[in-house]
Short mmCIF file of C-alpha atoms and ligand atoms in Angstrom, two decimals:
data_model
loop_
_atom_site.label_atom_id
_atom_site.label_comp_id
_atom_site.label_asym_id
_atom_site.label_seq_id
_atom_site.Cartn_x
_atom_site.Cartn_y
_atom_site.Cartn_z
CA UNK H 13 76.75 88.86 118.68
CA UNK H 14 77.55 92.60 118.15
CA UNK H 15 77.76 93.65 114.20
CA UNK H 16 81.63 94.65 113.39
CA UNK H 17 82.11 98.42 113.17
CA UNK H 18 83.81 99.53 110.23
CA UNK H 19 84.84 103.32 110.47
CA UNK H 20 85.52 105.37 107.31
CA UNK H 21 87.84 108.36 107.48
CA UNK H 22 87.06 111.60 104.84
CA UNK H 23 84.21 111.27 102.46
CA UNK H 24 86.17 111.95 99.35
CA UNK H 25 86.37 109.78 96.60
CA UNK H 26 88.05 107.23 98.36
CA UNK H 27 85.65 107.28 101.60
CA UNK H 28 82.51 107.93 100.36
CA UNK H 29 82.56 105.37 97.35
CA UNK H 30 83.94 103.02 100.25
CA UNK H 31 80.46 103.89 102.06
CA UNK H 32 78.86 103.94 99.11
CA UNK H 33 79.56 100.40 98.35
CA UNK H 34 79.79 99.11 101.71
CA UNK H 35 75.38 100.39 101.99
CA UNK H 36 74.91 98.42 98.56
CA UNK H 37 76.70 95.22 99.31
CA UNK H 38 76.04 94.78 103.15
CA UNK H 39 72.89 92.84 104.48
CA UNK H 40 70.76 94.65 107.17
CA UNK H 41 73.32 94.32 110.42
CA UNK H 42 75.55 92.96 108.96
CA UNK H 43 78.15 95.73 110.01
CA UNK H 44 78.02 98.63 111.49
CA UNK H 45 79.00 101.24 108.81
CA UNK H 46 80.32 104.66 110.01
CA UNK H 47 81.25 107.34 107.52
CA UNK H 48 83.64 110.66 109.76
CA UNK H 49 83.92 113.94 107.77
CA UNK H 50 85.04 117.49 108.65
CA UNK H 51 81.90 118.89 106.18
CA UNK H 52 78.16 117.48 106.12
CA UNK H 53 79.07 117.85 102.18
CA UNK H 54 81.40 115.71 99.41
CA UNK H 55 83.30 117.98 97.03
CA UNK H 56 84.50 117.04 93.59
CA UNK H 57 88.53 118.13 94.20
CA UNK H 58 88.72 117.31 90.43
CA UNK H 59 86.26 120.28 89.72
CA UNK H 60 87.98 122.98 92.23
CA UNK H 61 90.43 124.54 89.61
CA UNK H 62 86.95 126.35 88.30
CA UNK H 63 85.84 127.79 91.57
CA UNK H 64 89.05 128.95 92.50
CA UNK H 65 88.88 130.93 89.21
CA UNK H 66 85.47 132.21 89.30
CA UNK H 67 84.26 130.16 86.49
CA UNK H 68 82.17 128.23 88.55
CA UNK H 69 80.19 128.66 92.12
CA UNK H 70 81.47 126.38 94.46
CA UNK H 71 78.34 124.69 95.49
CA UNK H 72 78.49 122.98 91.89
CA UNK H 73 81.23 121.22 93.29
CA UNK H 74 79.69 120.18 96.36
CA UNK H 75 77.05 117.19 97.12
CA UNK H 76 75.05 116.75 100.77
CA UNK H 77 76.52 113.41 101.93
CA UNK H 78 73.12 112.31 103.22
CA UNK H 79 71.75 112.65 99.05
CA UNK H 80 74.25 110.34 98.51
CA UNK H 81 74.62 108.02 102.13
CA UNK H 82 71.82 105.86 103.45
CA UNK H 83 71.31 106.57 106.93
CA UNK H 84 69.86 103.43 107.46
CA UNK H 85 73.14 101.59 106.58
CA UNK H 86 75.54 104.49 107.28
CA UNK H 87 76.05 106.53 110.03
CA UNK H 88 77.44 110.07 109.22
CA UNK H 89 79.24 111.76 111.94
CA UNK H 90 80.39 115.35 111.08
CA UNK H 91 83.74 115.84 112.86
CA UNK H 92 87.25 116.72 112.40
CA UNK H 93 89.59 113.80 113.03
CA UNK H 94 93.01 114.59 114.98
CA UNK H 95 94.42 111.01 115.62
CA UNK H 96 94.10 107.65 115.18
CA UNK H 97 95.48 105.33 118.04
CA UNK H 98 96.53 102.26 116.13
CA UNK H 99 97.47 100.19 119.36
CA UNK H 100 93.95 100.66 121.14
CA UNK H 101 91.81 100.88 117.85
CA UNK H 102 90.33 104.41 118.49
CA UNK H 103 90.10 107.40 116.29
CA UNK H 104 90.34 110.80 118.25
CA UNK H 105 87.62 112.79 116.98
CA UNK H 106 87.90 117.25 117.65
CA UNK H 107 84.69 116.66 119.74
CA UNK H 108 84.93 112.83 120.57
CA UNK H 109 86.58 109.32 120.05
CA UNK H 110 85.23 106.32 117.97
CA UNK H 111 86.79 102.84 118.19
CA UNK H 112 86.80 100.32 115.30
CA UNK H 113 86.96 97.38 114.32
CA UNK H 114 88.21 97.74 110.91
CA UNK H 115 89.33 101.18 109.49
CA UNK H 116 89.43 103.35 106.06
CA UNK H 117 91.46 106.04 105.99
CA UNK H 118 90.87 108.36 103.12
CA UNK H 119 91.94 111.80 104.66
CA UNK H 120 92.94 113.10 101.54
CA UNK H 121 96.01 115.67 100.61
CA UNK H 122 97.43 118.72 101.96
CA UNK H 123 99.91 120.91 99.79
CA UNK H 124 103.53 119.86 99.72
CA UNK H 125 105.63 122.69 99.66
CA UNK H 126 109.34 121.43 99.69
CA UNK H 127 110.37 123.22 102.32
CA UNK H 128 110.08 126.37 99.74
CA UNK H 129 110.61 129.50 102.32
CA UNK H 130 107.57 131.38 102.59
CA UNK H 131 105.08 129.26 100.86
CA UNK H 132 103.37 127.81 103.73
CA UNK H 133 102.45 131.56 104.83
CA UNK H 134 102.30 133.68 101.27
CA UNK H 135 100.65 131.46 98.92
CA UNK H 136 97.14 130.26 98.02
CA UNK H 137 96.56 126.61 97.43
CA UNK H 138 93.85 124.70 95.47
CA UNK H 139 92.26 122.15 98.24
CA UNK H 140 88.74 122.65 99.55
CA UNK H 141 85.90 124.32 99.30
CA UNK H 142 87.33 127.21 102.16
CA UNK H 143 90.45 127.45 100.16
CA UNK H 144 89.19 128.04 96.76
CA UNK H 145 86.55 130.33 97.85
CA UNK H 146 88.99 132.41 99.64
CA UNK H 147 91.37 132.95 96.53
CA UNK H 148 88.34 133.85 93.77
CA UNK H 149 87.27 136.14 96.16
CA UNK H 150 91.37 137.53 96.45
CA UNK H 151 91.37 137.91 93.11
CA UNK H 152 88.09 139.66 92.83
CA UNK H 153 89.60 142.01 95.55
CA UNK H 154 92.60 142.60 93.55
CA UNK H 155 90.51 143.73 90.47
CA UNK H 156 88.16 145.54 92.51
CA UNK H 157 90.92 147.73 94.41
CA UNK H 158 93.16 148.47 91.17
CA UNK H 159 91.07 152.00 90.01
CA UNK H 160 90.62 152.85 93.59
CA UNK H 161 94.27 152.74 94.92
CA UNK H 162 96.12 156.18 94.33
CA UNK H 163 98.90 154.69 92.49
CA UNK H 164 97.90 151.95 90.58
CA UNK H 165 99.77 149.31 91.62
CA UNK H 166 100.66 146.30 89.06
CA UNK H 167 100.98 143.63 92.08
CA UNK H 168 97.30 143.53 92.18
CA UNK H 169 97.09 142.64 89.10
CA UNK H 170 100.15 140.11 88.83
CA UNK H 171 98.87 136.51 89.00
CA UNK H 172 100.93 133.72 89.40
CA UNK H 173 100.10 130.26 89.53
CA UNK H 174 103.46 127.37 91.19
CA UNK H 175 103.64 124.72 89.15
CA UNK H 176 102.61 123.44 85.54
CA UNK H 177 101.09 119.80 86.56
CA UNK H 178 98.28 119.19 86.40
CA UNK H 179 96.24 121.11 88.43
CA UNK H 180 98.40 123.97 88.13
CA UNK H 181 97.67 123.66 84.37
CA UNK H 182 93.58 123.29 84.86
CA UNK H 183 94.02 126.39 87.00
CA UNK H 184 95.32 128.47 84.77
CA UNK H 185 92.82 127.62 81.88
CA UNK H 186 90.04 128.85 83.86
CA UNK H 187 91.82 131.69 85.24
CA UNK H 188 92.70 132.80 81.83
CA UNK H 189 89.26 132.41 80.92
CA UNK H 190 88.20 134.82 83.97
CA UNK H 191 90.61 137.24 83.44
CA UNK H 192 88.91 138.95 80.60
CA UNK H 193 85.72 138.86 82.11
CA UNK H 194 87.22 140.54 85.37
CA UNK H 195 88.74 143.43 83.53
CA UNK H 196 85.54 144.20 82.00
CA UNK H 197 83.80 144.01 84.77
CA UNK H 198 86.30 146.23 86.60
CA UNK H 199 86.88 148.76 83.54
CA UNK H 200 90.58 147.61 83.35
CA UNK H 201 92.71 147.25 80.57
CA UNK H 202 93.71 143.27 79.53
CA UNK H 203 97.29 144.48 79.06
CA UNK H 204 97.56 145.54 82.67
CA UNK H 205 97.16 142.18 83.78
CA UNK H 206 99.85 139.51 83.81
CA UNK H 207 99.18 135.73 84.52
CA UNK H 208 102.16 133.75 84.81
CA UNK H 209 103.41 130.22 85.37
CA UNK H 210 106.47 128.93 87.05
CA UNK H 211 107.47 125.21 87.14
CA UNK H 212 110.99 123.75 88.10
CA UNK H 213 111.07 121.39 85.07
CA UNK H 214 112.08 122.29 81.28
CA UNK H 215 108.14 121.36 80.41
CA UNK H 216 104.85 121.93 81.51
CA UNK H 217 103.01 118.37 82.35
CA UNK H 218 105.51 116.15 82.64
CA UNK H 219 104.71 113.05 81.99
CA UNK H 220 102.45 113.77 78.84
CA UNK H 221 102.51 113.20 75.28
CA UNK H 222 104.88 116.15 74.11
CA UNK H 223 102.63 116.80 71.07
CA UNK H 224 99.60 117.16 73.43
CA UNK H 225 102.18 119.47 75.84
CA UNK H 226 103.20 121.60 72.89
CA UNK H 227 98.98 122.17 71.71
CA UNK H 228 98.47 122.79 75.72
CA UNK H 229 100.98 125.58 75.78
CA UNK H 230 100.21 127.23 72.50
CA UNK H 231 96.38 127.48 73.64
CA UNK H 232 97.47 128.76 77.18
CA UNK H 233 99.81 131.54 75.30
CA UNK H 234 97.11 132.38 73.17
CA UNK H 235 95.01 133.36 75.93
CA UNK H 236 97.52 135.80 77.41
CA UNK H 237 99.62 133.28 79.77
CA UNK H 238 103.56 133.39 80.33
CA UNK H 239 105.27 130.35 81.00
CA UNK H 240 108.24 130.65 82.85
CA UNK H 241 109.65 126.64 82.41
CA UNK H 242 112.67 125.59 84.21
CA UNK H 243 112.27 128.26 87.17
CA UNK H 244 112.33 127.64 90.39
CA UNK H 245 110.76 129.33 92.93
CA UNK H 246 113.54 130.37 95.53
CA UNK H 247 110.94 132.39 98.49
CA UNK H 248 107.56 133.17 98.33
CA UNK H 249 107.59 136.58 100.38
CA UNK H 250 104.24 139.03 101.30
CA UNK H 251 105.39 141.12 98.31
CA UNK H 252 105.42 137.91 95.48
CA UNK H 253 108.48 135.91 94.56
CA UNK H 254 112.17 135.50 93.84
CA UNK H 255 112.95 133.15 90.88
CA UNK H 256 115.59 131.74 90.20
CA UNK H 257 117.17 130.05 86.38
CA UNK H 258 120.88 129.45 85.40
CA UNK H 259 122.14 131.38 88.86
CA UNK H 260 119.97 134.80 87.57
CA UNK H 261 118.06 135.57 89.80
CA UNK H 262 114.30 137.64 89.29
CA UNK H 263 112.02 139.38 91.68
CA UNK H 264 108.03 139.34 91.07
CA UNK H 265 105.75 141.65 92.72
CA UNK H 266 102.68 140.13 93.30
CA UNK H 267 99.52 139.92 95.68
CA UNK H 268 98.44 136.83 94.45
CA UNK H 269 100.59 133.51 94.20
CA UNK H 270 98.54 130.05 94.24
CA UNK H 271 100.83 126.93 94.57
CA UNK H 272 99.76 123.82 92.83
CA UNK H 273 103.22 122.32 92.83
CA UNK H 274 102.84 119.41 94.57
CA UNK H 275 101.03 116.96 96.97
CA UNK H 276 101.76 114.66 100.14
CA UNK H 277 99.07 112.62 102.46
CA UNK H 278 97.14 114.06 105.05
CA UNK H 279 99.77 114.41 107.95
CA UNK H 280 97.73 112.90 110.36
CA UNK H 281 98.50 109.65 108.90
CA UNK H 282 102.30 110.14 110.10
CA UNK H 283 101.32 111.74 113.45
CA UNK H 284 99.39 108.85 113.80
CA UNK H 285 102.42 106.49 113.81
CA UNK H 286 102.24 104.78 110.59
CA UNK H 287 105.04 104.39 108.52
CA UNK H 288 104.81 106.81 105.52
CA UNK H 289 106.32 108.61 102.56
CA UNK H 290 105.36 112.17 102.20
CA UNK H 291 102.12 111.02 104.23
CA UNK H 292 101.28 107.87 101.82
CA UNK H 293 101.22 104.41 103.25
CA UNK H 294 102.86 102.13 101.28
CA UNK H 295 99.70 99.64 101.34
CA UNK H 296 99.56 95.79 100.36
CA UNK H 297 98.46 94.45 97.53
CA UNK H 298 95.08 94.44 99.40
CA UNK H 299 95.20 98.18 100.71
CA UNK H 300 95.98 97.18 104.62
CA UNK H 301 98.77 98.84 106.00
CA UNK H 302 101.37 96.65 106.75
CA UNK H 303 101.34 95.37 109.83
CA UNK H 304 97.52 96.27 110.42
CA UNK H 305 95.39 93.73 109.20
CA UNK H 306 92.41 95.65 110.16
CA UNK H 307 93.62 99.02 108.33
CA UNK H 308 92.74 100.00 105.01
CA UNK H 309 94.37 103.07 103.70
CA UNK H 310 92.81 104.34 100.11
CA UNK H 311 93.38 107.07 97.73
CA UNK H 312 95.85 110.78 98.07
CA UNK H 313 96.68 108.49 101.81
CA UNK H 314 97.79 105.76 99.89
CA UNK H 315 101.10 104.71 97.97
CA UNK H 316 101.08 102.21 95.09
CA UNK H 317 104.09 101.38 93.13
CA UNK H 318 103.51 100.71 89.20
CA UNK H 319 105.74 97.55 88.35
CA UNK H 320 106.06 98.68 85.11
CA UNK H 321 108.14 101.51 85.90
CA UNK H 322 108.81 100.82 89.54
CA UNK H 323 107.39 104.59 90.26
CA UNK H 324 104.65 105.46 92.72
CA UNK H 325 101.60 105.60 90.59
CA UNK H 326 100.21 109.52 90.75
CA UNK H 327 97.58 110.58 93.39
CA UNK H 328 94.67 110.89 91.55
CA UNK H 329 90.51 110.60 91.81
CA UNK H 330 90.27 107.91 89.45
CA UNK H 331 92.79 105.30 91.24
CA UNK H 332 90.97 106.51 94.59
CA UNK H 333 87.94 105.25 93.12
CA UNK H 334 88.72 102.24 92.16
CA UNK H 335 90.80 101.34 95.45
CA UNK H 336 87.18 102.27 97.16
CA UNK H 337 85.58 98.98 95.13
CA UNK H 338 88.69 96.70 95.87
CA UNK H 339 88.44 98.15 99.97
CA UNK H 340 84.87 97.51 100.18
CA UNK H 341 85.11 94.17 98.56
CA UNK H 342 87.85 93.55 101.08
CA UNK H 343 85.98 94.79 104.05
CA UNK H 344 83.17 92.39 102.81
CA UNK H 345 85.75 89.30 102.84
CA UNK H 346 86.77 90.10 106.00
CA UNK H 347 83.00 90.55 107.82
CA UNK H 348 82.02 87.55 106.13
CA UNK H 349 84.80 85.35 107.53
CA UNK H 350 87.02 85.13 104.50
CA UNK H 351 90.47 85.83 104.69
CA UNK H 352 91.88 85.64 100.78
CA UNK H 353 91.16 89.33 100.12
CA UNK H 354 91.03 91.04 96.34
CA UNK H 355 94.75 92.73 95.41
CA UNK H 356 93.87 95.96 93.72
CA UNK H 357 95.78 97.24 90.38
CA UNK H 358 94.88 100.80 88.77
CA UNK H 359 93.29 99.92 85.36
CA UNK H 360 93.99 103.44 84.09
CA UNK H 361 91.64 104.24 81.70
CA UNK H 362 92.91 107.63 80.28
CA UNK H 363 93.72 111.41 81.61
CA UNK H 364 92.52 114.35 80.65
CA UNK H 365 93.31 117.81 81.42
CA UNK H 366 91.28 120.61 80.56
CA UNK H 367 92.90 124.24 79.34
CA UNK H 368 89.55 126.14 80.10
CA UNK H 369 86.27 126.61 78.74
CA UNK H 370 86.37 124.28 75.52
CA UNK H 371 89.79 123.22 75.22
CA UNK H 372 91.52 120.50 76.64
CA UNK H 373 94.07 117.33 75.79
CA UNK H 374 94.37 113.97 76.88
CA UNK H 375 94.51 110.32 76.41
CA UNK H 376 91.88 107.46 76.38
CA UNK H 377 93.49 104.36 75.96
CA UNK H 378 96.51 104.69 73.37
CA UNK H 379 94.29 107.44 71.44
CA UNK H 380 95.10 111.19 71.64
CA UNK H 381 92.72 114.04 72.42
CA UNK H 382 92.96 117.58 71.66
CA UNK H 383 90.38 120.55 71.99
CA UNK H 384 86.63 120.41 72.21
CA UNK H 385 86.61 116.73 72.16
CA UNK H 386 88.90 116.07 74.86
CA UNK H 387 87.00 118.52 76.81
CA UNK H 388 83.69 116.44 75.86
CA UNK H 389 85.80 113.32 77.26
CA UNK H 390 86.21 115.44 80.49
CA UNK H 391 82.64 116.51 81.28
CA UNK H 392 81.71 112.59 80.42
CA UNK H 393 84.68 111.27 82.78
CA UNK H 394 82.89 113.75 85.50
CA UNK H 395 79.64 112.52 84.52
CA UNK H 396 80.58 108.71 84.97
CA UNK H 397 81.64 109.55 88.52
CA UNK H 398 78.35 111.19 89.72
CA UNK H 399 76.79 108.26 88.07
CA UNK H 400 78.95 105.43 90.26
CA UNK H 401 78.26 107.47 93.42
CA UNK H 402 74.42 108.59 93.26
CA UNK H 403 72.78 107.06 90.29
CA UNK H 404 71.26 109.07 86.79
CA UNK H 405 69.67 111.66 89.52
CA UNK H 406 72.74 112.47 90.54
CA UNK H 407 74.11 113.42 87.54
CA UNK H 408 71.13 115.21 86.22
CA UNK H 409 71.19 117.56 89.23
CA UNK H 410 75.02 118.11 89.16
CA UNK H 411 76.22 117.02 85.63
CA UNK H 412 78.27 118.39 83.22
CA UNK H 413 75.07 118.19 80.65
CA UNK H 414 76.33 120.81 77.88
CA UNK H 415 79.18 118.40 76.37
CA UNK H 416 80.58 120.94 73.65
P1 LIG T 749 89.95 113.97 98.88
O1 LIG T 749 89.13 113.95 97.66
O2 LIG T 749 90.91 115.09 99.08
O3 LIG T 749 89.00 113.85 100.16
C1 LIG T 749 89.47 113.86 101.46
C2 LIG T 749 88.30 114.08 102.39
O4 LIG T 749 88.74 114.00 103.74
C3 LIG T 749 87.64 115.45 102.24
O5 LIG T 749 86.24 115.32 102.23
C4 LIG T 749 88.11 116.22 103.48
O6 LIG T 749 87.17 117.20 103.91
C5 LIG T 749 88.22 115.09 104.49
N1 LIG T 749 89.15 115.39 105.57
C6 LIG T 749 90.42 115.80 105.46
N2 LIG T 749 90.97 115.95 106.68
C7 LIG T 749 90.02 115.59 107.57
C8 LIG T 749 89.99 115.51 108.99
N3 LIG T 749 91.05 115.82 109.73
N4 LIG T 749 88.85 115.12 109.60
C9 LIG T 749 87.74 114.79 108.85
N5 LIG T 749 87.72 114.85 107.51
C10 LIG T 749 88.85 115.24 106.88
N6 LIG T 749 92.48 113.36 89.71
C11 LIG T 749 92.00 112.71 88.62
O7 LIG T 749 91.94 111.47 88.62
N7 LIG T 749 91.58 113.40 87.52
C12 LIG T 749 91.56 114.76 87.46
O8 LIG T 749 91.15 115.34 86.46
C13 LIG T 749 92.04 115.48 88.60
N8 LIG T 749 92.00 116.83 88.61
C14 LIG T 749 92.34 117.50 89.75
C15 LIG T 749 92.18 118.88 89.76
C16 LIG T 749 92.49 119.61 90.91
C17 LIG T 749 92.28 121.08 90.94
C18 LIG T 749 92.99 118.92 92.07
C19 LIG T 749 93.32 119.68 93.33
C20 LIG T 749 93.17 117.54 92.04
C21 LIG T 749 92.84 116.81 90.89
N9 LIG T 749 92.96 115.42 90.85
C22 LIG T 749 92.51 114.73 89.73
C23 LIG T 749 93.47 114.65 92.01
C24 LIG T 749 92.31 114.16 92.87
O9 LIG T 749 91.44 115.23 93.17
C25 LIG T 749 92.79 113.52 94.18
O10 LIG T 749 93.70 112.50 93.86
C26 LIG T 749 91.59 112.97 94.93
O11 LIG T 749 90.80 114.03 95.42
C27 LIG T 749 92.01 112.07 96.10
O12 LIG T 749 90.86 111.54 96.71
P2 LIG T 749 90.85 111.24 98.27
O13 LIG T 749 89.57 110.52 98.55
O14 LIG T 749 92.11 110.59 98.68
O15 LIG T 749 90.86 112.66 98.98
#
């Protein structure tokens, strides 16, 4: 009898804890495990706020799949996926096709840009390895060219950063951090540089405690940002952007904007066929997509409705994770001939956002966290992740070791 072949799209932290747990839990043939990925390399998107800064070298971020994936029980294929054929079971691969028995799609995000004119083509985003490498080295650029240029020219060094959630936040911690560090290095003056923050809502993270909001903002101020709350960003154009509050309306010059402002599913997911909102499946209880019983669809791919508030619960790592354990668990069902399969619910455990080297806020449980201690809580949150995926070697060799 041939082994079912389960196929596993993206090896973020949906896909590859899916593999992951799939190698751990399967007997020898028991299925035929195959893990698809555009890299030959994981990356911590939780961690890419720092390299887009400078405050960190990318490869920190990233992990070899095959450290972490047993080739005996998984088979890696590096490709770029372009479609999936739901009706005939096959994935269209850039340089082939795979067909399936059961499928995982955990293609991640892409940047949602509201239809904001000149967005898509002006501004930066935060959402690979490429992409973050790119803006550090823009910035670098930017600082690099401002004493050579005849006129000095204040665009270069204008930063601004779309959007005060939570990445957008993270961002401009670290980049506040850099800045200082840059103008030294570059002989500039700190007061020539302006880093500022524009977000559509009266508050930056919505959605937090205000007391923790209020300690986030008066650490990011202290370290030189602007906040520009209840702003919205009317055009993105190739000399910065035109803002907009109570019908006034403000031109920025700027070389550099990086838009964190919001999220959707990978749009091959739509293009695909499947029904989706903003590119997230609105999954069963068990993860399949509805009316695919052989379709899993986990993490920035997926859409999960909290009861409590009857609001789609926010993409984020940790509910990826944990949809990973209840897919595997599922997929294992399945193989092994039983059909009542797990229904997963986010046991959120905290958040915590950090505000640069040091600082941070958050919540674990119903407790608040401000400064170095939340940004303890944060390296040990990333530390408890490298431990579920590759063990204490894992997070020796890529850990967040230096807690305060
Ligand atoms: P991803 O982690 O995005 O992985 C998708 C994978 O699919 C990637 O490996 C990609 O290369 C691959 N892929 C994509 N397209 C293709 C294709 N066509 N073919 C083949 N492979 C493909 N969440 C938290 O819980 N806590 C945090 O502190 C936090 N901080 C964040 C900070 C930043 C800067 C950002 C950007 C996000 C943060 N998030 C955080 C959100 C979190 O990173 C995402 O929710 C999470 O990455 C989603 O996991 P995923 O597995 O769905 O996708």
């Amino acid at each position: 009898m041939s082994r079912p072949k389960i196929v596993i799209l993206g090896a973020g932290y949906g896909g590859i804890m899916t593999a992951v747990r799939l190698q751990k839990q399967t007997n020898a043939n028991e299925a035929e495990i195959i893990l698809v990925n555009k890299h030959n390399y994981h990356y911590q998107t939780t961690w890419l706020h720092e390299p887009a800064a400078g405050t960190m070298h990318h490869d920190r971020t990233r992990i070899m799949i095959n450290d972490v994936v047993d080739e005996n029980k998984v088979n890696f294929v590096q490709d770029t996926v372009v479609e999936i054929k739901r009706e005939e079971q096959k994935v269209i691969l850039e340089n082939g096709e795979l067909d399936y028995d059961y499928l995982v799609i955990a293609l991640g995000f892409e940047p949602e840009t509201f239809g904001i004119k000149g967005l898509k083509e002006n501004a930066f985003s935060i959402r690979n390895i490429d992409s973050v490498r790119k803006i550090r080295e823009h910035i670098e650029y930017q600082f690099a060219s401002y004493n050579n240029d005849k006129e000095k020219k204040k665009e270069r060094l204008t930063l601004i950063v779309g959007g005060a959630g939570f990445t957008g936040i993270e961002f401009i911690g670290e980049l506040a951090d850099r800045v200082p560090k840059l103008c030294n290095e570059f002989d500039i003056d700190r007061s020539n540089v302006r880093i500022i923050n524009v977000e559509a809502m009266p508050t930056l993270l919505p959605g937090f405690d205000p007391e923790l909001v209020e300690y986030a903002k008066n650490i990011l101020e202290r370290k030189g940002v602007e906040f520009k709350l209840g702003t919205m960003i009317k055009e993105c154009t190739e000399e910065g952007v035109i803002l907009s509050k109570d019908d006034q309306v403000e031109e920025i010059k700027s070389n550099t904007v990086v838009w964190t402002g919001g999220v959707r599913g990978n749009s091959i997911v739509e293009n695909s066929g499947f029904e989706a909102m903003r590119g997230r499946v609105k999954v069963n209880k068990d993860l399949r997509a509805p009316g695919y019983d052989n379709v899993f669809v986990v993490g920035d791919c997926a859409l999960i409705i909290n009861e409590e508030n009857d609001r789609p619960y926010p993409p984020t790592a940790q509910i990826a994770i944990q949809e990973a354990y209840t897919c595997a668990t599922n997929l294992l069902r399945l193989i092994r001939g039983n059909e009542e399969l797990a229904s997963f619910k986010p046991d959120i455990k905290g958040t915590v956002a950090s505000l640069g080297e040091g600082e941070a806020i958050g919540t674990v449980g119903n407790k608040k966290l401000y400064g170095s201690t939340a940004s303890a809580m944060k390296k040990i949150i990333d530390n408890r992740y490298l431990f579920l995926l590759g063990g204490p070697g894992l997070v020796l060799k890529k850990g967040k070791l230096k807690l305060f």
